[in-house]
Short mmCIF file of C-alpha atoms in Angstrom, two decimals:
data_model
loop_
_atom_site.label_atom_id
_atom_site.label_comp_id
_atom_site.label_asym_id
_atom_site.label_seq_id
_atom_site.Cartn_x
_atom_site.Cartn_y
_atom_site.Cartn_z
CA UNK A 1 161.95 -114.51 -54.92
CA UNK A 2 161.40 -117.07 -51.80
CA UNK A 3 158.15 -118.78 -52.78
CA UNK A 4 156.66 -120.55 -49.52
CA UNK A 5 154.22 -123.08 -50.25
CA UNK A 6 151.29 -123.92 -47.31
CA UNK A 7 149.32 -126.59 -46.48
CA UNK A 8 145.96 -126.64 -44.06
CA UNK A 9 148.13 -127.92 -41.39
CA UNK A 10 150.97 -125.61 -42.20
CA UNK A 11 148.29 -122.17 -42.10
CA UNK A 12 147.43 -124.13 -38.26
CA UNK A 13 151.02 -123.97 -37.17
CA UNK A 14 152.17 -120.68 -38.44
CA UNK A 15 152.53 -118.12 -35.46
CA UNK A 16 154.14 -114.77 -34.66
CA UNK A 17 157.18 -114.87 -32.11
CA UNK A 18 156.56 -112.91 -29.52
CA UNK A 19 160.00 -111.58 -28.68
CA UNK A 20 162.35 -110.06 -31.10
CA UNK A 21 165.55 -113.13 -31.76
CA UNK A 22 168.58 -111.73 -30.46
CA UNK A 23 170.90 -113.54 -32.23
CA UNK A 24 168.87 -112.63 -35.82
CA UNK A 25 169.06 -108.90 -34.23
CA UNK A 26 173.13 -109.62 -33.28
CA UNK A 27 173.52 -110.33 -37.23
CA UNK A 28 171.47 -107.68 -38.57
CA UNK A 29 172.95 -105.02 -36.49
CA UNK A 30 176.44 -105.92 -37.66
CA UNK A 31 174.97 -105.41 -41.34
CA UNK A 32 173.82 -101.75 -40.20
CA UNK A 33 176.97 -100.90 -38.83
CA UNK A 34 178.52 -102.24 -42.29
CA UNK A 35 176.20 -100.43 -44.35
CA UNK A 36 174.68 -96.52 -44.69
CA UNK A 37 171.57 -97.86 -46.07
CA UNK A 38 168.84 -97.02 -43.66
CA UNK A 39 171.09 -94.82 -41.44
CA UNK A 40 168.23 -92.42 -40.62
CA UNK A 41 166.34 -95.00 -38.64
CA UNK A 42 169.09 -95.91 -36.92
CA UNK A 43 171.28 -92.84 -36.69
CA UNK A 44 171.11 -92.40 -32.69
CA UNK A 45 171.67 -96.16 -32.16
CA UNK A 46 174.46 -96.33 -34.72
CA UNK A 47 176.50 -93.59 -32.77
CA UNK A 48 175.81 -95.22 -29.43
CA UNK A 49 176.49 -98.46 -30.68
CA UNK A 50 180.36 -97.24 -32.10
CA UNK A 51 181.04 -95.55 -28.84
CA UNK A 52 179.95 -98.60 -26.69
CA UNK A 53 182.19 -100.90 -29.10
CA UNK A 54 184.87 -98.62 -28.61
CA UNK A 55 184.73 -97.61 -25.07
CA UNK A 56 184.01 -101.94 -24.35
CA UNK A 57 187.81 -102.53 -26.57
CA UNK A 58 185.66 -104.47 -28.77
CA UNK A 59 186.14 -103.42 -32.05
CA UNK A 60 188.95 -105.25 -33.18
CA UNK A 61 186.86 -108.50 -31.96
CA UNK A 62 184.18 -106.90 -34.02
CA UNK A 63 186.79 -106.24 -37.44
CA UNK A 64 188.35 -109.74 -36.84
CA UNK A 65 186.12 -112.30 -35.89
CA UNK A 66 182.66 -111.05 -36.51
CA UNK A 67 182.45 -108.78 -39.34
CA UNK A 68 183.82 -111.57 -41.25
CA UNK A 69 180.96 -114.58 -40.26
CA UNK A 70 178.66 -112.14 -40.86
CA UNK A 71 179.27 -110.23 -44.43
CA UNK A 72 176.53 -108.30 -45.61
CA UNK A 73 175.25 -110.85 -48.59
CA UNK A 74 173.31 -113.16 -49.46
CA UNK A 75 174.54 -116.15 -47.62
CA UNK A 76 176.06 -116.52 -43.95
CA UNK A 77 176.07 -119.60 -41.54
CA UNK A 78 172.64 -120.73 -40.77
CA UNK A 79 174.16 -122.13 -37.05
CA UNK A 80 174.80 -118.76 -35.94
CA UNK A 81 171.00 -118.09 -35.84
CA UNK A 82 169.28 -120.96 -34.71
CA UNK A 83 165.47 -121.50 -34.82
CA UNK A 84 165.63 -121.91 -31.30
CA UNK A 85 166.72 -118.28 -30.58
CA UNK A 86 163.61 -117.04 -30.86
CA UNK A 87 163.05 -118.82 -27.00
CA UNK A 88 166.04 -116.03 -26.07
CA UNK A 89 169.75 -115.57 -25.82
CA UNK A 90 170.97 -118.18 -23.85
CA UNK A 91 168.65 -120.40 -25.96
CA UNK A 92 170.49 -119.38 -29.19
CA UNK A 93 173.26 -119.74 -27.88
CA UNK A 94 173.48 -123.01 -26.14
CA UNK A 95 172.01 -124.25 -29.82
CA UNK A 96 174.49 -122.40 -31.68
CA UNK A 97 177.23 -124.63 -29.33
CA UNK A 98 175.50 -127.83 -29.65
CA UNK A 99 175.35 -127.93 -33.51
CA UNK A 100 177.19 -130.90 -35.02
CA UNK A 101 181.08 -129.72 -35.81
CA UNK A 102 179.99 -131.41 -39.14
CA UNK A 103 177.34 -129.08 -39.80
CA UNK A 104 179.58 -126.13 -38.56
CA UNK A 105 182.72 -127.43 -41.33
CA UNK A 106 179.88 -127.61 -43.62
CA UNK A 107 178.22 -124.29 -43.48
CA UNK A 108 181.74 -122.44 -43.06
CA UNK A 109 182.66 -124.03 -46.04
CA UNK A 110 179.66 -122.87 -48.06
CA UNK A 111 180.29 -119.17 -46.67
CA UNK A 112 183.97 -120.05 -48.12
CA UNK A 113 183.36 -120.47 -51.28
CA UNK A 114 180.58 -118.07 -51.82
CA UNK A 115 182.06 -115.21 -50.12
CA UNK A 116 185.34 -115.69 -48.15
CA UNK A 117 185.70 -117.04 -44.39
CA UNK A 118 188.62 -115.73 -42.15
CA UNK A 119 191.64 -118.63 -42.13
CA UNK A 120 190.85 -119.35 -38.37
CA UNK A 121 186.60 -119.72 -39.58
CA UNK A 122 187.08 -123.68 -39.96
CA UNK A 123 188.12 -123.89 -36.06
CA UNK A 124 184.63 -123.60 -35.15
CA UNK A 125 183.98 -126.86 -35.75
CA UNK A 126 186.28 -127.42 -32.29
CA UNK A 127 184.53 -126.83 -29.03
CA UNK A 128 186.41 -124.71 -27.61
CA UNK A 129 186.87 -122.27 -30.27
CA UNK A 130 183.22 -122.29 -30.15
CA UNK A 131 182.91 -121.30 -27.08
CA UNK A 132 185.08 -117.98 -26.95
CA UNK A 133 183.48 -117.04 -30.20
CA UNK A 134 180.12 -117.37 -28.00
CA UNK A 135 181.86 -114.77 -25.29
CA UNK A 136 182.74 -112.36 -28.13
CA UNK A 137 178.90 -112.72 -29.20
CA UNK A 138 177.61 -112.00 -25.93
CA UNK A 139 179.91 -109.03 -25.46
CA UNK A 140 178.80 -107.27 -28.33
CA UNK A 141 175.22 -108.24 -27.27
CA UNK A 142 175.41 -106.57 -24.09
CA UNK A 143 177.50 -103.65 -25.83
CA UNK A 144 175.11 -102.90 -28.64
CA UNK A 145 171.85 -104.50 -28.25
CA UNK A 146 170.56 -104.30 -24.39
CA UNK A 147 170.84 -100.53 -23.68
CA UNK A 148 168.23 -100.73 -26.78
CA UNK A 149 166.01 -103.60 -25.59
CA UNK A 150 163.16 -101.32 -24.22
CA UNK A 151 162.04 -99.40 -27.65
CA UNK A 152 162.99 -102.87 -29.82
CA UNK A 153 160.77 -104.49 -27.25
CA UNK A 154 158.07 -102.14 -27.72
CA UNK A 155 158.38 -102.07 -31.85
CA UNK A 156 158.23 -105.60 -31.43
CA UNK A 157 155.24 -105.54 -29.84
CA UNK A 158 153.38 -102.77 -31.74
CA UNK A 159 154.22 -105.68 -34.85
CA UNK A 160 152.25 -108.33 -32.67
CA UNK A 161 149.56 -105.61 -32.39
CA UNK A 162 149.05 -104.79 -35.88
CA UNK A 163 149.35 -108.59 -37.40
CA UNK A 164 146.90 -109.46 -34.93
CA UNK A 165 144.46 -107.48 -35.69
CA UNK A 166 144.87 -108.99 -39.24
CA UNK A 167 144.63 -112.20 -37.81
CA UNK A 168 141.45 -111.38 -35.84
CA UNK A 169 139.84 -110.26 -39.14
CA UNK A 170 141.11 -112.61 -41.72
CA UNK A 171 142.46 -115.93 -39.75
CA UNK A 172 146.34 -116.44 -40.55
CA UNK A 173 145.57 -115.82 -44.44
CA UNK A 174 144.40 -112.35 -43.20
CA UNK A 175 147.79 -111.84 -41.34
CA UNK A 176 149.72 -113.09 -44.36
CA UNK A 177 147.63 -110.76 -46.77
CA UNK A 178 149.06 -107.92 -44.70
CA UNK A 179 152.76 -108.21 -44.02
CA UNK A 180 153.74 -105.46 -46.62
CA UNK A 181 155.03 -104.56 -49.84
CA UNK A 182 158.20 -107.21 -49.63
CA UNK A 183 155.18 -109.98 -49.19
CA UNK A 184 152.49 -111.49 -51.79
CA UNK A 185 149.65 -113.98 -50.56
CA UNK A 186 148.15 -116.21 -53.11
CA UNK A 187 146.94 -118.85 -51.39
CA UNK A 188 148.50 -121.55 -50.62
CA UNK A 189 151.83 -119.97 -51.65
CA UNK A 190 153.41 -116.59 -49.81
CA UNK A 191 155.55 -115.21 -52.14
CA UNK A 192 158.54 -113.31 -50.32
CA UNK A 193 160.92 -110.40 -51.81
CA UNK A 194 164.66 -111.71 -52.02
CA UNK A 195 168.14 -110.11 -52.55
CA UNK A 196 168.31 -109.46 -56.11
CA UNK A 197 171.74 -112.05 -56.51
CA UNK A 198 169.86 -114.71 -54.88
CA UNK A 199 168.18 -117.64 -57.37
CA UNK A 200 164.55 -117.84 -56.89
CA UNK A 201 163.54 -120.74 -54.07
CA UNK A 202 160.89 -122.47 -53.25
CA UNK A 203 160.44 -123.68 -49.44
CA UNK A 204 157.84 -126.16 -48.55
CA UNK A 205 156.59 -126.20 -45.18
CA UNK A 206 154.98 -129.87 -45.42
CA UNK A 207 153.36 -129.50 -42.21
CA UNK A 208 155.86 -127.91 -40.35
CA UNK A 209 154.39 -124.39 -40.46
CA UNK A 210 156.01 -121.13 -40.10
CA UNK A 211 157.48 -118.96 -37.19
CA UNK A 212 157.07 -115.11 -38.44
CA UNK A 213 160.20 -113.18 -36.81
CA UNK A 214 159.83 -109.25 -37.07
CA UNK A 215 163.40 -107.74 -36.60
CA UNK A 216 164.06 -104.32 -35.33
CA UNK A 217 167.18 -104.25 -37.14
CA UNK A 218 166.80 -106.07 -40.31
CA UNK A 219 166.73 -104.01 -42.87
CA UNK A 220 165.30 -104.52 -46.22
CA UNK A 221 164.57 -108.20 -48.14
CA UNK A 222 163.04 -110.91 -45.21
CA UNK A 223 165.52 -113.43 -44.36
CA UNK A 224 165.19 -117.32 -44.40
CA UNK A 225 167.59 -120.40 -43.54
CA UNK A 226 169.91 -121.49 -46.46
CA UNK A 227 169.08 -124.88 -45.43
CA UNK A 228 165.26 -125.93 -46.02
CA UNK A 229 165.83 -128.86 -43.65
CA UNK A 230 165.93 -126.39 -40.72
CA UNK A 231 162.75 -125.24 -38.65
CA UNK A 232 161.00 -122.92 -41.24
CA UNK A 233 161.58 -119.35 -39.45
CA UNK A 234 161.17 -116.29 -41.71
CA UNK A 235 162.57 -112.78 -39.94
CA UNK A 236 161.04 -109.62 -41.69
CA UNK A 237 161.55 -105.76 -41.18
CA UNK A 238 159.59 -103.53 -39.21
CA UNK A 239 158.71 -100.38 -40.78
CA UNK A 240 160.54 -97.62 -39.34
CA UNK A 241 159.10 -93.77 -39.29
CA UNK A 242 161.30 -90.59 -39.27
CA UNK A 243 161.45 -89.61 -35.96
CA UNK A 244 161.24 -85.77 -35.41
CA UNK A 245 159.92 -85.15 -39.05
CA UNK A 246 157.40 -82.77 -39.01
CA UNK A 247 153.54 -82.85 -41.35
CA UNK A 248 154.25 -81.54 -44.55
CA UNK A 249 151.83 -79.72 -46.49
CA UNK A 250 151.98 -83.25 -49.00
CA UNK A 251 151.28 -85.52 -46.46
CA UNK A 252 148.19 -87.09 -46.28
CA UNK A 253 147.53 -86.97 -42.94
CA UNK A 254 148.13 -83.30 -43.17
CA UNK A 255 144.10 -82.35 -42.80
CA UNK A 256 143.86 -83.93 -39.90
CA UNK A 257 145.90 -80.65 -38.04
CA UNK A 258 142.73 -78.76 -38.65
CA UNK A 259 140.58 -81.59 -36.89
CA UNK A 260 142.30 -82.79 -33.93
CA UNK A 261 145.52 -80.07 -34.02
CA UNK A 262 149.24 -80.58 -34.76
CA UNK A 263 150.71 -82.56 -32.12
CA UNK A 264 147.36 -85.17 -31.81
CA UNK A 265 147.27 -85.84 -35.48
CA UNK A 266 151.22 -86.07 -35.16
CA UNK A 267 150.69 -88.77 -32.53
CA UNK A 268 148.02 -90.45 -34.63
CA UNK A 269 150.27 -90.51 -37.44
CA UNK A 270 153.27 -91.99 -35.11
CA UNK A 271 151.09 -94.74 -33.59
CA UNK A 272 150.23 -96.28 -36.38
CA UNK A 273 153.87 -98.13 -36.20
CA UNK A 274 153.38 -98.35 -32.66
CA UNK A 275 154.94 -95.63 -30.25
CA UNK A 276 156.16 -94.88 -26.85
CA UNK A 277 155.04 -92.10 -25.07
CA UNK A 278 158.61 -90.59 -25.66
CA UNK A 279 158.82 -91.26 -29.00
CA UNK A 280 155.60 -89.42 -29.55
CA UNK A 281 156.64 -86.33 -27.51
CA UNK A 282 160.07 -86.28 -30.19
CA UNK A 283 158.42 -86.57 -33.20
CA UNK A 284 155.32 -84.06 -31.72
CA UNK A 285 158.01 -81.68 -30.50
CA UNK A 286 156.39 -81.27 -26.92
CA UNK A 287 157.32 -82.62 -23.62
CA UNK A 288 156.65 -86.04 -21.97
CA UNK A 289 153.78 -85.11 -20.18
CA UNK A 290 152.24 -82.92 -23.17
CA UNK A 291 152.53 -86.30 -24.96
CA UNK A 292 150.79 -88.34 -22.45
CA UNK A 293 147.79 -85.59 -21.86
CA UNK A 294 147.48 -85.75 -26.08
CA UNK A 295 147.63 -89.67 -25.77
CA UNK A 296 145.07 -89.77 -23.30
CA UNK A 297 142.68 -87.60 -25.34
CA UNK A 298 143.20 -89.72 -28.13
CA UNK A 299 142.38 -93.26 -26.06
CA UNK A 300 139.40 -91.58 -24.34
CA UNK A 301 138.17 -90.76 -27.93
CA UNK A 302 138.58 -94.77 -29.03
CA UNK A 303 141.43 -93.97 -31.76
CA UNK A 304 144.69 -94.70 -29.79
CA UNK A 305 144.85 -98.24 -27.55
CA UNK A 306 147.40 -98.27 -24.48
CA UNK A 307 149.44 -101.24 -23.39
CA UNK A 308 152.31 -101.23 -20.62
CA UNK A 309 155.36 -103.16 -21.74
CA UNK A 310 157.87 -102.70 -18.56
CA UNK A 311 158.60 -99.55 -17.96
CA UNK A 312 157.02 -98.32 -21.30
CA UNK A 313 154.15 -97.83 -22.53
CA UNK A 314 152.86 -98.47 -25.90
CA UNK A 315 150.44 -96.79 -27.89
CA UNK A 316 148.73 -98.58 -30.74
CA UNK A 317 146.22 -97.39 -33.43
CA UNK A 318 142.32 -99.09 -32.64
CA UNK A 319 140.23 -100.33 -35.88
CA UNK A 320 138.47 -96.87 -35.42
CA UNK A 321 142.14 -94.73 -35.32
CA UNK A 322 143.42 -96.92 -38.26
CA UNK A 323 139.87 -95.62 -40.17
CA UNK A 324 140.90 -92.15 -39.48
CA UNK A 325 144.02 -92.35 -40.77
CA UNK A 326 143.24 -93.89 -43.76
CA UNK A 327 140.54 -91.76 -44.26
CA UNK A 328 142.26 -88.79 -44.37
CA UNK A 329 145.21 -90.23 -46.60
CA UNK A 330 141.99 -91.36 -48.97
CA UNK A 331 140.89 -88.12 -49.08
CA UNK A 332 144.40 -86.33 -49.57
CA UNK A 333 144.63 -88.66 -52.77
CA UNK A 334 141.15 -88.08 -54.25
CA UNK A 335 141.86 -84.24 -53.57
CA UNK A 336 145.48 -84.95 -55.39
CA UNK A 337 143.81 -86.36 -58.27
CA UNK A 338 141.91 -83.80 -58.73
CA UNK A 339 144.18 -80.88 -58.08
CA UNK A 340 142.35 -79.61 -55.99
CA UNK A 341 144.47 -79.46 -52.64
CA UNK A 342 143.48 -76.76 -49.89
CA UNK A 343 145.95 -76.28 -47.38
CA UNK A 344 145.94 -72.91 -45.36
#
């Protein structure tokens, strides 16, 4: 367990970046092509992503020199995701090439002895070495992560939407209170789920506050810097729903068919993560435009919210659609309880 400890000034200075970090989403990707768990969120990505890497000649840079910075464990270099790549790529990455070469020995060292580094890992800490291992990061960046940007983008921001509605209604203990299941507020301490081989820690922010990260492709335990000398950032996973799956008769939200029919209570359901228009119509089953007429009919009756990001746009439960949905997931379980479920 990560145990984060808050002061007043710290619960002033804690805020929600508004972009996801593309060198934290560079990392975790790597781990999702390294491992099946999760796979179903990402199973459209994941064979785009091998095909780009392949078609690109980049995956022996990927087997060679970034699988092996990035191992899927508890510890990797804290350069290669600086705090300041939450500001953007070419942020990141001009921090990632200005960090001391003794820092850079140091850290590769650590990963060392805790995991294994490649033989050539300790060049880093030369300039020039850096700076081709930069190229290789913003090939596979380009390769993997743009043609993606537009729905991360929009998950992103359906995150912002939910946490600040928390905000809104509880101040930034009320956002805390609700980050999820991996998360445990009791004030002035936010407990955070941590990988299982990794010793309990305890971070204090001691004024500093806390920048909240939510990463598309993170997957699993929230992730902190090794170092607590660093800026306190802590990246977290977005919840990801099955797209395409259909209401069963034991899900909760299954009553609502009979009130507001299939494909609306399908896109109620759907928006409660946040949800393109697209990603509506594939989960619904119906076309674009179907989608967007349901959408609309939902918005004009207060439950859905509408937000263009780009060439997107974004549909996001209101207070009053959020009621709904948890109504009818209340009522599901009381029915449960009581075996008494009616479903025709």
């Amino acid at each position: 367990m990560l145990r984060i400890h808050f002061d007043d000034a710290d619960l002033a200075r804690t805020r929600l970046a508004p972009a996801p970090d593309p060198l934290f989403e560079v990392a975790a990707s790597m781990h999702r092509l390294q491992s099946g768990r999760g796979r179903w969120a990402y199973a459209g990505w994941y064979r785009a992503a091998r095909r780009e890497l392949r078609e690109q000649g980049l995956e022996r840079a990927l087997r060679r020199v970034l699988l092996p910075m990035y191992p899927r464990a508890a510890y990797y270099p804290d350069f290669l995701t600086p705090a300041t790549g939450v500001e953007g790529l070419e942020a990141g990455l001009e921090a990632l090439l200005a960090t001391p070469a003794e820092r850079v020995a140091e850290e590769v060292g650590m990963l060392d002895r805790l995991i294994g580094a490649p033989g050539w890992a300790g060049r880093l800490a030369e300039q020039d070495v850096r700076q081709e291992f930069v190229g290789v990061l913003r090939a596979y960046y380009g390769a993997v992560v743009v043609p993606h940007q537009e729905r991360i983008q929009a998950r992103i921001e359906a995150e912002r939407a939910v946490r600040g509605r928390g905000l809104l209604h509880g101040g930034v203990e009320g956002m805390l209170a609700g980050l999820g299941a991996m998360f445990r507020w009791c004030p002035p301490v936010l407990e955070v789920a941590y990988p299982r081989q990794t010793r309990d820690r305890d971070l204090y922010l001691n004024g500093r506050g806390l920048t909240l990260v939510p990463s598309y492709f993170n997957w699993g335990e929230p992730v902190a810097f090794a170092d607590p000398g660093l800026p306190p950032v802590l990246w977290y996973s977005l919840l990801h729903e099955p797209a395409g799956r259909p209401l069963r008769e034991e899900d909760p939200e299954r009553s609502l068919v009979h009130l507001l029919g299939r494909a609306r209570a399908v896109a109620l359901r759907v928006a409660a993560g946040g949800a393109t228009t697209g990603e509506i119509a594939r989960a619904a089953g119906v076309s674009a435009s179907s989608a967007s007429r349901h959408a609309t009919v939902l918005r004009d009756a207060g439950l859905l919210t509408t937000a263009r990001m780009g060439p997107a746009v974004l549909h996001t439960l209101t207070p009053a659609g959020a009621s709904v949905l948890r109504a009818a997931r209340s009522a599901a379980g009381e029915a449960a309880e009581g075996g008494r479920v009616e479903l025709s």
